[in-house]
Amino acid sequence: MSDTFHLDRARVRRNFARAARSYEQHDALQQEVQKLLLERLGFYLETPQRVLDVGAGTGRGSALLKERYGKAEVIAVDLAVPMLQAAKQHSRWLKPFQRVCADATALPFPDHSVDVLHSNLCFQWIDDLGALFGECARVLKPGGLLAFSTFGPDTLKELRAAWASADERSHVSRFLDMHDVGDALISAGLRDPVLDVDRFTLTYSSPAMLLKELKGLGATHADTARERHLTGKSHYRRMLEAYEAMRVDGRIPATWEVVTAHAWGPPPGQSRRGAGGGEIATFSVDSLRGSRRR
């Protein structure tokens, strides 16, 4: 992970907390990516007992998971309490799911207690992939499925280029390459990762409508490298003019590079990295019986 890539975690939480009421007015892409992610679940052939939806937002995905795995305990996990409050509307009394406020890098679940860990367009808001995937490896049962989606570096490339023509400051969040994500999965001990990339181009009537959508989703700039003071009107106007020059068939384009991936929980005894950089190996008590030296 590059030393220059750091996210302001408190700002990420605030952005999504503020967007809880408006999120579902702008989440068409999220719903489309959710369909791709649900296809990944077909690789898991067991009947899960516990399913986590990490970065659950307003709970649309959690409800779909409960629909698919009716007998499982489905738990929606999110960093922002208002998102979980909004998710209550999707938790039906016949098919309810639980809601837990937690950080994806510190999941409040025991080792090897999760059969399926699902996350739709959340992981791009976490800058420590080692800690993130280390937690995924820790909570997944051996052979449990991790299925997730995230954004790649070409996401919002038009907006980034428009701002670059206005000034040299950081205005648009950066996203990690698929290869960085794949390396982090392997480093965490997750098995047989498979990653794919799709590109979606959404169009808007104006750059302002794209910015409104980003704000409505809570997907606004959260890098620590961002400028802390207000952007001047002249810089903003230059950005708009540069973006206007990119119109295609009368519409403003915005690229979203979407990475979908799955991997498997490591087998018992496979070492994983500890918080201090050392390795931790886990074994069941039964596997150690009779192994003591005499």
PDB file of C-alpha atoms in Angstrom:
ATOM      1  CA  MET A   1       0.000   0.000   0.000  1.00  0.00           C
ATOM      2  CA  SER A   2       1.379   3.374  -0.949  1.00  0.00           C
ATOM      3  CA  ASP A   3       2.337   5.627   1.938  1.00  0.00           C
ATOM      4  CA  THR A   4       0.546   8.464   0.137  1.00  0.00           C
ATOM      5  CA  PHE A   5      -2.813   6.693   0.194  1.00  0.00           C
ATOM      6  CA  HIS A   6      -4.572   7.357   3.463  1.00  0.00           C
ATOM      7  CA  LEU A   7      -8.235   7.917   4.210  1.00  0.00           C
ATOM      8  CA  ASP A   8      -9.740  10.036   6.943  1.00  0.00           C
ATOM      9  CA  ARG A   9     -11.820   7.343   8.670  1.00  0.00           C
ATOM     10  CA  ALA A  10     -13.863   9.838  10.691  1.00  0.00           C
ATOM     11  CA  ARG A  11     -14.715  11.749   7.528  1.00  0.00           C
ATOM     12  CA  VAL A  12     -15.746   8.535   5.755  1.00  0.00           C
ATOM     13  CA  ARG A  13     -18.098   7.768   8.654  1.00  0.00           C
ATOM     14  CA  ARG A  14     -19.564  11.296   8.611  1.00  0.00           C
ATOM     15  CA  ASN A  15     -20.031  11.267   4.840  1.00  0.00           C
ATOM     16  CA  PHE A  16     -22.035   8.045   4.934  1.00  0.00           C
ATOM     17  CA  ALA A  17     -23.967   9.009   8.054  1.00  0.00           C
ATOM     18  CA  ARG A  18     -25.140  12.183   6.313  1.00  0.00           C
ATOM     19  CA  ALA A  19     -26.049  10.245   3.162  1.00  0.00           C
ATOM     20  CA  ALA A  20     -28.253   7.658   4.884  1.00  0.00           C
ATOM     21  CA  ARG A  21     -31.522   9.333   3.875  1.00  0.00           C
ATOM     22  CA  SER A  22     -30.512  10.160   0.300  1.00  0.00           C
ATOM     23  CA  TYR A  23     -28.485   7.031  -0.533  1.00  0.00           C
ATOM     24  CA  GLU A  24     -31.216   5.001  -2.221  1.00  0.00           C
ATOM     25  CA  GLN A  25     -32.091   7.894  -4.529  1.00  0.00           C
ATOM     26  CA  HIS A  26     -28.660   7.507  -6.144  1.00  0.00           C
ATOM     27  CA  ASP A  27     -27.664   3.832  -5.841  1.00  0.00           C
ATOM     28  CA  ALA A  28     -28.534   2.502  -9.317  1.00  0.00           C
ATOM     29  CA  LEU A  29     -24.914   1.507  -9.978  1.00  0.00           C
ATOM     30  CA  GLN A  30     -24.636  -0.136  -6.560  1.00  0.00           C
ATOM     31  CA  GLN A  31     -27.685  -2.258  -7.352  1.00  0.00           C
ATOM     32  CA  GLU A  32     -26.238  -3.249 -10.733  1.00  0.00           C
ATOM     33  CA  VAL A  33     -22.933  -4.281  -9.165  1.00  0.00           C
ATOM     34  CA  GLN A  34     -24.870  -6.202  -6.515  1.00  0.00           C
ATOM     35  CA  LYS A  35     -26.224  -8.447  -9.281  1.00  0.00           C
ATOM     36  CA  LEU A  36     -22.657  -9.287 -10.366  1.00  0.00           C
ATOM     37  CA  LEU A  37     -21.710 -10.017  -6.784  1.00  0.00           C
ATOM     38  CA  LEU A  38     -24.673 -12.327  -6.180  1.00  0.00           C
ATOM     39  CA  GLU A  39     -23.458 -14.444  -9.104  1.00  0.00           C
ATOM     40  CA  ARG A  40     -20.260 -15.081  -7.151  1.00  0.00           C
ATOM     41  CA  LEU A  41     -22.252 -16.667  -4.345  1.00  0.00           C
ATOM     42  CA  GLY A  42     -23.093 -19.528  -6.685  1.00  0.00           C
ATOM     43  CA  PHE A  43     -19.576 -20.883  -6.089  1.00  0.00           C
ATOM     44  CA  TYR A  44     -20.470 -21.598  -2.446  1.00  0.00           C
ATOM     45  CA  LEU A  45     -22.218 -24.967  -2.415  1.00  0.00           C
ATOM     46  CA  GLU A  46     -22.776 -25.406   1.337  1.00  0.00           C
ATOM     47  CA  THR A  47     -25.676 -24.207   3.500  1.00  0.00           C
ATOM     48  CA  PRO A  48     -24.303 -21.269   5.504  1.00  0.00           C
ATOM     49  CA  GLN A  49     -25.121 -20.671   9.143  1.00  0.00           C
ATOM     50  CA  ARG A  50     -23.759 -17.128   9.452  1.00  0.00           C
ATOM     51  CA  VAL A  51     -23.527 -14.560   6.660  1.00  0.00           C
ATOM     52  CA  LEU A  52     -21.998 -11.092   7.060  1.00  0.00           C
ATOM     53  CA  ASP A  53     -22.802  -8.119   4.837  1.00  0.00           C
ATOM     54  CA  VAL A  54     -19.907  -5.742   5.510  1.00  0.00           C
ATOM     55  CA  GLY A  55     -20.523  -2.127   4.568  1.00  0.00           C
ATOM     56  CA  ALA A  56     -24.201  -2.938   4.339  1.00  0.00           C
ATOM     57  CA  GLY A  57     -25.339   0.674   3.962  1.00  0.00           C
ATOM     58  CA  THR A  58     -29.121   0.847   3.788  1.00  0.00           C
ATOM     59  CA  GLY A  59     -29.471  -2.929   3.776  1.00  0.00           C
ATOM     60  CA  ARG A  60     -30.638  -3.732   0.255  1.00  0.00           C
ATOM     61  CA  GLY A  61     -27.901  -6.360  -0.099  1.00  0.00           C
ATOM     62  CA  SER A  62     -28.547  -7.750   3.385  1.00  0.00           C
ATOM     63  CA  ALA A  63     -32.182  -8.343   2.445  1.00  0.00           C
ATOM     64  CA  LEU A  64     -31.130 -10.157  -0.741  1.00  0.00           C
ATOM     65  CA  LEU A  65     -28.751 -12.335   1.280  1.00  0.00           C
ATOM     66  CA  LYS A  66     -31.539 -13.211   3.709  1.00  0.00           C
ATOM     67  CA  GLU A  67     -33.778 -14.023   0.757  1.00  0.00           C
ATOM     68  CA  ARG A  68     -31.118 -16.367  -0.605  1.00  0.00           C
ATOM     69  CA  TYR A  69     -30.096 -17.899   2.717  1.00  0.00           C
ATOM     70  CA  GLY A  70     -33.376 -17.995   4.609  1.00  0.00           C
ATOM     71  CA  LYS A  71     -32.143 -20.253   7.420  1.00  0.00           C
ATOM     72  CA  ALA A  72     -28.874 -18.407   7.987  1.00  0.00           C
ATOM     73  CA  GLU A  73     -28.131 -15.697  10.521  1.00  0.00           C
ATOM     74  CA  VAL A  74     -27.577 -12.671   8.274  1.00  0.00           C
ATOM     75  CA  ILE A  75     -25.827  -9.698   9.876  1.00  0.00           C
ATOM     76  CA  ALA A  76     -25.586  -6.231   8.324  1.00  0.00           C
ATOM     77  CA  VAL A  77     -22.359  -4.503   9.420  1.00  0.00           C
ATOM     78  CA  ASP A  78     -21.691  -0.819   8.818  1.00  0.00           C
ATOM     79  CA  LEU A  79     -19.500   1.945  10.208  1.00  0.00           C
ATOM     80  CA  ALA A  80     -22.326   4.521  10.187  1.00  0.00           C
ATOM     81  CA  VAL A  81     -25.218   4.124  12.636  1.00  0.00           C
ATOM     82  CA  PRO A  82     -27.677   6.156  10.476  1.00  0.00           C
ATOM     83  CA  MET A  83     -27.122   3.703   7.612  1.00  0.00           C
ATOM     84  CA  LEU A  84     -28.038   0.802   9.881  1.00  0.00           C
ATOM     85  CA  GLN A  85     -31.086   2.703  11.097  1.00  0.00           C
ATOM     86  CA  ALA A  86     -32.159   3.138   7.478  1.00  0.00           C
ATOM     87  CA  ALA A  87     -31.516  -0.581   6.860  1.00  0.00           C
ATOM     88  CA  LYS A  88     -34.281  -1.501   9.274  1.00  0.00           C
ATOM     89  CA  GLN A  89     -36.821  -0.851   6.504  1.00  0.00           C
ATOM     90  CA  HIS A  90     -35.437  -3.811   4.529  1.00  0.00           C
ATOM     91  CA  SER A  91     -35.423  -6.245   7.467  1.00  0.00           C
ATOM     92  CA  ARG A  92     -38.767  -8.046   7.159  1.00  0.00           C
ATOM     93  CA  TRP A  93     -40.398  -9.727  10.143  1.00  0.00           C
ATOM     94  CA  LEU A  94     -40.526 -13.057   8.292  1.00  0.00           C
ATOM     95  CA  LYS A  95     -36.930 -12.715   7.070  1.00  0.00           C
ATOM     96  CA  PRO A  96     -35.138 -10.397   9.473  1.00  0.00           C
ATOM     97  CA  PHE A  97     -31.439  -9.663   9.574  1.00  0.00           C
ATOM     98  CA  GLN A  98     -29.387  -8.288  12.429  1.00  0.00           C
ATOM     99  CA  ARG A  99     -27.584  -4.938  12.347  1.00  0.00           C
ATOM    100  CA  VAL A 100     -24.194  -4.315  13.940  1.00  0.00           C
ATOM    101  CA  CYS A 101     -22.159  -1.086  13.930  1.00  0.00           C
ATOM    102  CA  ALA A 102     -18.504  -2.007  13.474  1.00  0.00           C
ATOM    103  CA  ASP A 103     -15.325  -1.252  11.564  1.00  0.00           C
ATOM    104  CA  ALA A 104     -14.456  -3.761   8.827  1.00  0.00           C
ATOM    105  CA  THR A 105     -10.886  -3.917  10.144  1.00  0.00           C
ATOM    106  CA  ALA A 106     -12.078  -4.892  13.649  1.00  0.00           C
ATOM    107  CA  LEU A 107     -15.040  -7.208  13.204  1.00  0.00           C
ATOM    108  CA  PRO A 108     -16.703  -8.185  16.519  1.00  0.00           C
ATOM    109  CA  PHE A 109     -17.025 -11.868  15.640  1.00  0.00           C
ATOM    110  CA  PRO A 110     -15.070 -14.932  16.796  1.00  0.00           C
ATOM    111  CA  ASP A 111     -12.391 -16.626  14.734  1.00  0.00           C
ATOM    112  CA  HIS A 112     -13.740 -18.992  12.070  1.00  0.00           C
ATOM    113  CA  SER A 113     -17.399 -18.160  12.767  1.00  0.00           C
ATOM    114  CA  VAL A 114     -18.563 -16.894   9.350  1.00  0.00           C
ATOM    115  CA  ASP A 115     -19.529 -18.994   6.343  1.00  0.00           C
ATOM    116  CA  VAL A 116     -20.049 -16.190   3.796  1.00  0.00           C
ATOM    117  CA  LEU A 117     -18.639 -12.659   3.998  1.00  0.00           C
ATOM    118  CA  HIS A 118     -20.216 -10.359   1.413  1.00  0.00           C
ATOM    119  CA  SER A 119     -19.351  -6.734   0.736  1.00  0.00           C
ATOM    120  CA  ASN A 120     -20.702  -4.571  -2.069  1.00  0.00           C
ATOM    121  CA  LEU A 121     -18.717  -1.419  -2.888  1.00  0.00           C
ATOM    122  CA  CYS A 122     -17.377  -0.791   0.590  1.00  0.00           C
ATOM    123  CA  PHE A 123     -13.746  -1.896   0.602  1.00  0.00           C
ATOM    124  CA  GLN A 124     -12.574   1.115  -1.461  1.00  0.00           C
ATOM    125  CA  TRP A 125     -13.156   3.227   1.663  1.00  0.00           C
ATOM    126  CA  ILE A 126     -10.582   1.245   3.670  1.00  0.00           C
ATOM    127  CA  ASP A 127      -6.923   2.129   3.156  1.00  0.00           C
ATOM    128  CA  ASP A 128      -5.362  -0.717   5.162  1.00  0.00           C
ATOM    129  CA  LEU A 129      -6.016  -3.767   2.996  1.00  0.00           C
ATOM    130  CA  GLY A 130      -3.715  -5.877   5.165  1.00  0.00           C
ATOM    131  CA  ALA A 131      -5.872  -5.265   8.227  1.00  0.00           C
ATOM    132  CA  LEU A 132      -9.087  -5.629   6.222  1.00  0.00           C
ATOM    133  CA  PHE A 133      -8.309  -8.948   4.576  1.00  0.00           C
ATOM    134  CA  GLY A 134      -6.594 -10.173   7.736  1.00  0.00           C
ATOM    135  CA  GLU A 135      -9.935  -9.763   9.506  1.00  0.00           C
ATOM    136  CA  CYS A 136     -11.754 -11.505   6.661  1.00  0.00           C
ATOM    137  CA  ALA A 137      -9.349 -14.446   6.918  1.00  0.00           C
ATOM    138  CA  ARG A 138      -9.727 -14.511  10.698  1.00  0.00           C
ATOM    139  CA  VAL A 139     -13.533 -14.632  10.872  1.00  0.00           C
ATOM    140  CA  LEU A 140     -14.102 -16.929   7.871  1.00  0.00           C
ATOM    141  CA  LYS A 141     -14.440 -20.621   8.461  1.00  0.00           C
ATOM    142  CA  PRO A 142     -11.991 -22.807   6.524  1.00  0.00           C
ATOM    143  CA  GLY A 143     -13.463 -22.926   3.037  1.00  0.00           C
ATOM    144  CA  GLY A 144     -15.816 -20.043   3.786  1.00  0.00           C
ATOM    145  CA  LEU A 145     -16.466 -17.613   0.939  1.00  0.00           C
ATOM    146  CA  LEU A 146     -15.400 -13.980   0.723  1.00  0.00           C
ATOM    147  CA  ALA A 147     -17.225 -12.194  -2.120  1.00  0.00           C
ATOM    148  CA  PHE A 148     -16.818  -8.458  -2.618  1.00  0.00           C
ATOM    149  CA  SER A 149     -16.760  -5.569  -5.039  1.00  0.00           C
ATOM    150  CA  THR A 150     -14.687  -2.396  -4.978  1.00  0.00           C
ATOM    151  CA  PHE A 151     -13.699   0.470  -7.260  1.00  0.00           C
ATOM    152  CA  GLY A 152     -10.554   0.495  -9.409  1.00  0.00           C
ATOM    153  CA  PRO A 153      -8.290   3.461 -10.274  1.00  0.00           C
ATOM    154  CA  ASP A 154     -10.089   4.479 -13.490  1.00  0.00           C
ATOM    155  CA  THR A 155     -13.187   5.354 -11.457  1.00  0.00           C
ATOM    156  CA  LEU A 156     -14.174   9.005 -11.972  1.00  0.00           C
ATOM    157  CA  LYS A 157     -11.203   9.545 -14.284  1.00  0.00           C
ATOM    158  CA  GLU A 158     -13.066  12.311 -16.140  1.00  0.00           C
ATOM    159  CA  LEU A 159     -13.755  14.247 -12.943  1.00  0.00           C
ATOM    160  CA  ARG A 160     -10.148  13.765 -11.848  1.00  0.00           C
ATOM    161  CA  ALA A 161      -8.863  15.057 -15.207  1.00  0.00           C
ATOM    162  CA  ALA A 162     -11.214  18.051 -15.087  1.00  0.00           C
ATOM    163  CA  TRP A 163      -9.947  19.012 -11.636  1.00  0.00           C
ATOM    164  CA  ALA A 164      -6.336  18.484 -12.747  1.00  0.00           C
ATOM    165  CA  SER A 165      -6.826  21.146 -15.410  1.00  0.00           C
ATOM    166  CA  ALA A 166      -8.019  23.565 -12.714  1.00  0.00           C
ATOM    167  CA  ASP A 167      -5.312  23.098 -10.067  1.00  0.00           C
ATOM    168  CA  GLU A 168      -2.837  20.583  -8.649  1.00  0.00           C
ATOM    169  CA  ARG A 169      -4.744  19.795  -5.466  1.00  0.00           C
ATOM    170  CA  SER A 170      -6.398  16.493  -4.536  1.00  0.00           C
ATOM    171  CA  HIS A 171     -10.159  16.651  -5.164  1.00  0.00           C
ATOM    172  CA  VAL A 172     -11.164  13.082  -6.058  1.00  0.00           C
ATOM    173  CA  SER A 173     -10.628   9.935  -3.997  1.00  0.00           C
ATOM    174  CA  ARG A 174      -8.091   7.452  -5.335  1.00  0.00           C
ATOM    175  CA  PHE A 175      -8.779   3.772  -5.726  1.00  0.00           C
ATOM    176  CA  LEU A 176      -6.419   0.808  -5.771  1.00  0.00           C
ATOM    177  CA  ASP A 177      -5.467  -1.347  -8.729  1.00  0.00           C
ATOM    178  CA  MET A 178      -6.841  -4.870  -8.984  1.00  0.00           C
ATOM    179  CA  HIS A 179      -3.303  -6.269  -8.643  1.00  0.00           C
ATOM    180  CA  ASP A 180      -2.805  -4.496  -5.304  1.00  0.00           C
ATOM    181  CA  VAL A 181      -6.080  -5.988  -4.093  1.00  0.00           C
ATOM    182  CA  GLY A 182      -5.107  -9.471  -5.297  1.00  0.00           C
ATOM    183  CA  ASP A 183      -1.699  -9.259  -3.621  1.00  0.00           C
ATOM    184  CA  ALA A 184      -3.328  -8.200  -0.347  1.00  0.00           C
ATOM    185  CA  LEU A 185      -5.743 -11.143  -0.485  1.00  0.00           C
ATOM    186  CA  ILE A 186      -2.883 -13.606  -0.911  1.00  0.00           C
ATOM    187  CA  SER A 187      -0.764 -11.928   1.774  1.00  0.00           C
ATOM    188  CA  ALA A 188      -3.647 -12.294   4.231  1.00  0.00           C
ATOM    189  CA  GLY A 189      -3.762 -16.040   3.585  1.00  0.00           C
ATOM    190  CA  LEU A 190      -7.032 -16.092   1.638  1.00  0.00           C
ATOM    191  CA  ARG A 191      -7.107 -18.877  -0.909  1.00  0.00           C
ATOM    192  CA  ASP A 192      -7.546 -19.004  -4.682  1.00  0.00           C
ATOM    193  CA  PRO A 193      -8.657 -15.385  -5.293  1.00  0.00           C
ATOM    194  CA  VAL A 194     -10.417 -14.654  -8.579  1.00  0.00           C
ATOM    195  CA  LEU A 195     -10.826 -11.017  -9.631  1.00  0.00           C
ATOM    196  CA  ASP A 196     -12.600  -9.463 -12.611  1.00  0.00           C
ATOM    197  CA  VAL A 197     -12.944  -5.904 -13.841  1.00  0.00           C
ATOM    198  CA  ASP A 198     -15.980  -4.276 -15.467  1.00  0.00           C
ATOM    199  CA  ARG A 199     -16.309  -0.677 -16.578  1.00  0.00           C
ATOM    200  CA  PHE A 200     -19.557   1.231 -16.423  1.00  0.00           C
ATOM    201  CA  THR A 201     -20.085   4.643 -17.997  1.00  0.00           C
ATOM    202  CA  LEU A 202     -22.888   6.628 -16.432  1.00  0.00           C
ATOM    203  CA  THR A 203     -23.991   9.895 -18.030  1.00  0.00           C
ATOM    204  CA  TYR A 204     -25.372  13.070 -16.479  1.00  0.00           C
ATOM    205  CA  SER A 205     -26.982  16.246 -17.697  1.00  0.00           C
ATOM    206  CA  SER A 206     -24.227  18.315 -16.075  1.00  0.00           C
ATOM    207  CA  PRO A 207     -21.123  17.935 -13.891  1.00  0.00           C
ATOM    208  CA  ALA A 208     -23.162  19.377 -11.028  1.00  0.00           C
ATOM    209  CA  MET A 209     -25.568  16.418 -11.229  1.00  0.00           C
ATOM    210  CA  LEU A 210     -22.661  13.971 -10.878  1.00  0.00           C
ATOM    211  CA  LEU A 211     -21.369  15.886  -7.850  1.00  0.00           C
ATOM    212  CA  LYS A 212     -24.867  15.847  -6.357  1.00  0.00           C
ATOM    213  CA  GLU A 213     -25.022  12.073  -6.817  1.00  0.00           C
ATOM    214  CA  LEU A 214     -21.623  11.556  -5.179  1.00  0.00           C
ATOM    215  CA  LYS A 215     -22.724  13.621  -2.199  1.00  0.00           C
ATOM    216  CA  GLY A 216     -26.033  11.746  -2.016  1.00  0.00           C
ATOM    217  CA  LEU A 217     -24.134   8.446  -1.874  1.00  0.00           C
ATOM    218  CA  GLY A 218     -21.655   9.697   0.724  1.00  0.00           C
ATOM    219  CA  ALA A 219     -18.923   8.994  -1.863  1.00  0.00           C
ATOM    220  CA  THR A 220     -17.171  12.329  -1.516  1.00  0.00           C
ATOM    221  CA  HIS A 221     -13.459  12.989  -1.177  1.00  0.00           C
ATOM    222  CA  ALA A 222     -12.018  11.500   2.007  1.00  0.00           C
ATOM    223  CA  ASP A 223      -8.270  11.254   1.318  1.00  0.00           C
ATOM    224  CA  THR A 224      -6.111  12.833   3.992  1.00  0.00           C
ATOM    225  CA  ALA A 225      -4.255  14.467   1.055  1.00  0.00           C
ATOM    226  CA  ARG A 226      -7.286  16.616   0.238  1.00  0.00           C
ATOM    227  CA  GLU A 227      -7.111  20.367   0.768  1.00  0.00           C
ATOM    228  CA  ARG A 228      -8.630  21.447   4.074  1.00  0.00           C
ATOM    229  CA  HIS A 229      -9.773  24.866   2.865  1.00  0.00           C
ATOM    230  CA  LEU A 230     -12.592  25.741   0.508  1.00  0.00           C
ATOM    231  CA  THR A 231     -12.011  25.526  -3.224  1.00  0.00           C
ATOM    232  CA  GLY A 232     -12.168  28.939  -4.864  1.00  0.00           C
ATOM    233  CA  LYS A 233     -14.945  29.759  -7.306  1.00  0.00           C
ATOM    234  CA  SER A 234     -12.472  30.322 -10.136  1.00  0.00           C
ATOM    235  CA  HIS A 235     -10.963  26.836  -9.674  1.00  0.00           C
ATOM    236  CA  TYR A 236     -14.427  25.287  -9.533  1.00  0.00           C
ATOM    237  CA  ARG A 237     -15.440  27.148 -12.693  1.00  0.00           C
ATOM    238  CA  ARG A 238     -12.315  25.952 -14.545  1.00  0.00           C
ATOM    239  CA  MET A 239     -13.108  22.382 -13.514  1.00  0.00           C
ATOM    240  CA  LEU A 240     -16.669  22.723 -14.838  1.00  0.00           C
ATOM    241  CA  GLU A 241     -15.432  24.166 -18.121  1.00  0.00           C
ATOM    242  CA  ALA A 242     -12.945  21.309 -18.549  1.00  0.00           C
ATOM    243  CA  TYR A 243     -15.617  18.720 -17.812  1.00  0.00           C
ATOM    244  CA  GLU A 244     -18.087  20.376 -20.177  1.00  0.00           C
ATOM    245  CA  ALA A 245     -15.552  19.857 -22.978  1.00  0.00           C
ATOM    246  CA  MET A 246     -15.894  16.090 -22.449  1.00  0.00           C
ATOM    247  CA  ARG A 247     -19.596  15.948 -23.375  1.00  0.00           C
ATOM    248  CA  VAL A 248     -20.587  13.040 -25.598  1.00  0.00           C
ATOM    249  CA  ASP A 249     -23.937  13.174 -27.386  1.00  0.00           C
ATOM    250  CA  GLY A 250     -24.924  16.023 -25.115  1.00  0.00           C
ATOM    251  CA  ARG A 251     -24.209  14.158 -21.879  1.00  0.00           C
ATOM    252  CA  ILE A 252     -21.447  14.280 -19.261  1.00  0.00           C
ATOM    253  CA  PRO A 253     -19.733  10.854 -18.903  1.00  0.00           C
ATOM    254  CA  ALA A 254     -18.404   9.340 -15.678  1.00  0.00           C
ATOM    255  CA  THR A 255     -16.444   6.082 -15.697  1.00  0.00           C
ATOM    256  CA  TRP A 256     -16.760   3.597 -12.850  1.00  0.00           C
ATOM    257  CA  GLU A 257     -14.198   0.788 -12.847  1.00  0.00           C
ATOM    258  CA  VAL A 258     -15.640  -2.047 -10.767  1.00  0.00           C
ATOM    259  CA  VAL A 259     -13.595  -4.945  -9.425  1.00  0.00           C
ATOM    260  CA  THR A 260     -15.560  -8.010  -8.316  1.00  0.00           C
ATOM    261  CA  ALA A 261     -13.731 -10.780  -6.531  1.00  0.00           C
ATOM    262  CA  HIS A 262     -14.010 -13.885  -4.416  1.00  0.00           C
ATOM    263  CA  ALA A 263     -11.604 -15.927  -2.316  1.00  0.00           C
ATOM    264  CA  TRP A 264     -11.792 -18.684   0.277  1.00  0.00           C
ATOM    265  CA  GLY A 265     -11.106 -18.918   3.994  1.00  0.00           C
ATOM    266  CA  PRO A 266      -7.740 -20.528   4.743  1.00  0.00           C
ATOM    267  CA  PRO A 267      -7.501 -24.070   6.074  1.00  0.00           C
ATOM    268  CA  PRO A 268      -6.880 -24.719   9.790  1.00  0.00           C
ATOM    269  CA  GLY A 269      -3.300 -24.117  10.816  1.00  0.00           C
ATOM    270  CA  GLN A 270      -2.391 -21.809   7.930  1.00  0.00           C
ATOM    271  CA  SER A 271      -0.440 -18.887   9.355  1.00  0.00           C
ATOM    272  CA  ARG A 272      -1.669 -15.341   9.000  1.00  0.00           C
ATOM    273  CA  ARG A 273      -0.027 -12.042   9.730  1.00  0.00           C
ATOM    274  CA  GLY A 274      -0.448 -10.612  13.198  1.00  0.00           C
ATOM    275  CA  ALA A 275      -1.000  -6.935  13.998  1.00  0.00           C
ATOM    276  CA  GLY A 276       2.679  -6.540  14.850  1.00  0.00           C
ATOM    277  CA  GLY A 277       3.868  -8.020  11.565  1.00  0.00           C
ATOM    278  CA  GLY A 278       4.515 -11.519  12.965  1.00  0.00           C
ATOM    279  CA  GLU A 279       2.610 -14.605  11.915  1.00  0.00           C
ATOM    280  CA  ILE A 280      -0.210 -16.261  13.822  1.00  0.00           C
ATOM    281  CA  ALA A 281      -1.105 -19.893  13.242  1.00  0.00           C
ATOM    282  CA  THR A 282      -4.428 -21.284  14.427  1.00  0.00           C
ATOM    283  CA  PHE A 283      -5.211 -24.919  15.142  1.00  0.00           C
ATOM    284  CA  SER A 284      -8.130 -26.781  16.596  1.00  0.00           C
ATOM    285  CA  VAL A 285      -7.503 -28.580  19.876  1.00  0.00           C
ATOM    286  CA  ASP A 286      -8.264 -31.917  18.206  1.00  0.00           C
ATOM    287  CA  SER A 287      -5.596 -31.352  15.575  1.00  0.00           C
ATOM    288  CA  LEU A 288      -2.978 -30.984  18.316  1.00  0.00           C
ATOM    289  CA  ARG A 289      -3.879 -34.146  20.210  1.00  0.00           C
ATOM    290  CA  GLY A 290      -1.091 -36.714  20.094  1.00  0.00           C
ATOM    291  CA  SER A 291       1.366 -34.265  18.572  1.00  0.00           C
ATOM    292  CA  ARG A 292       3.270 -33.509  21.780  1.00  0.00           C
ATOM    293  CA  ARG A 293       6.854 -34.719  21.773  1.00  0.00           C
ATOM    294  CA  ARG A 294       7.735 -37.394  24.333  1.00  0.00           C
TER     295      ARG A 294
END
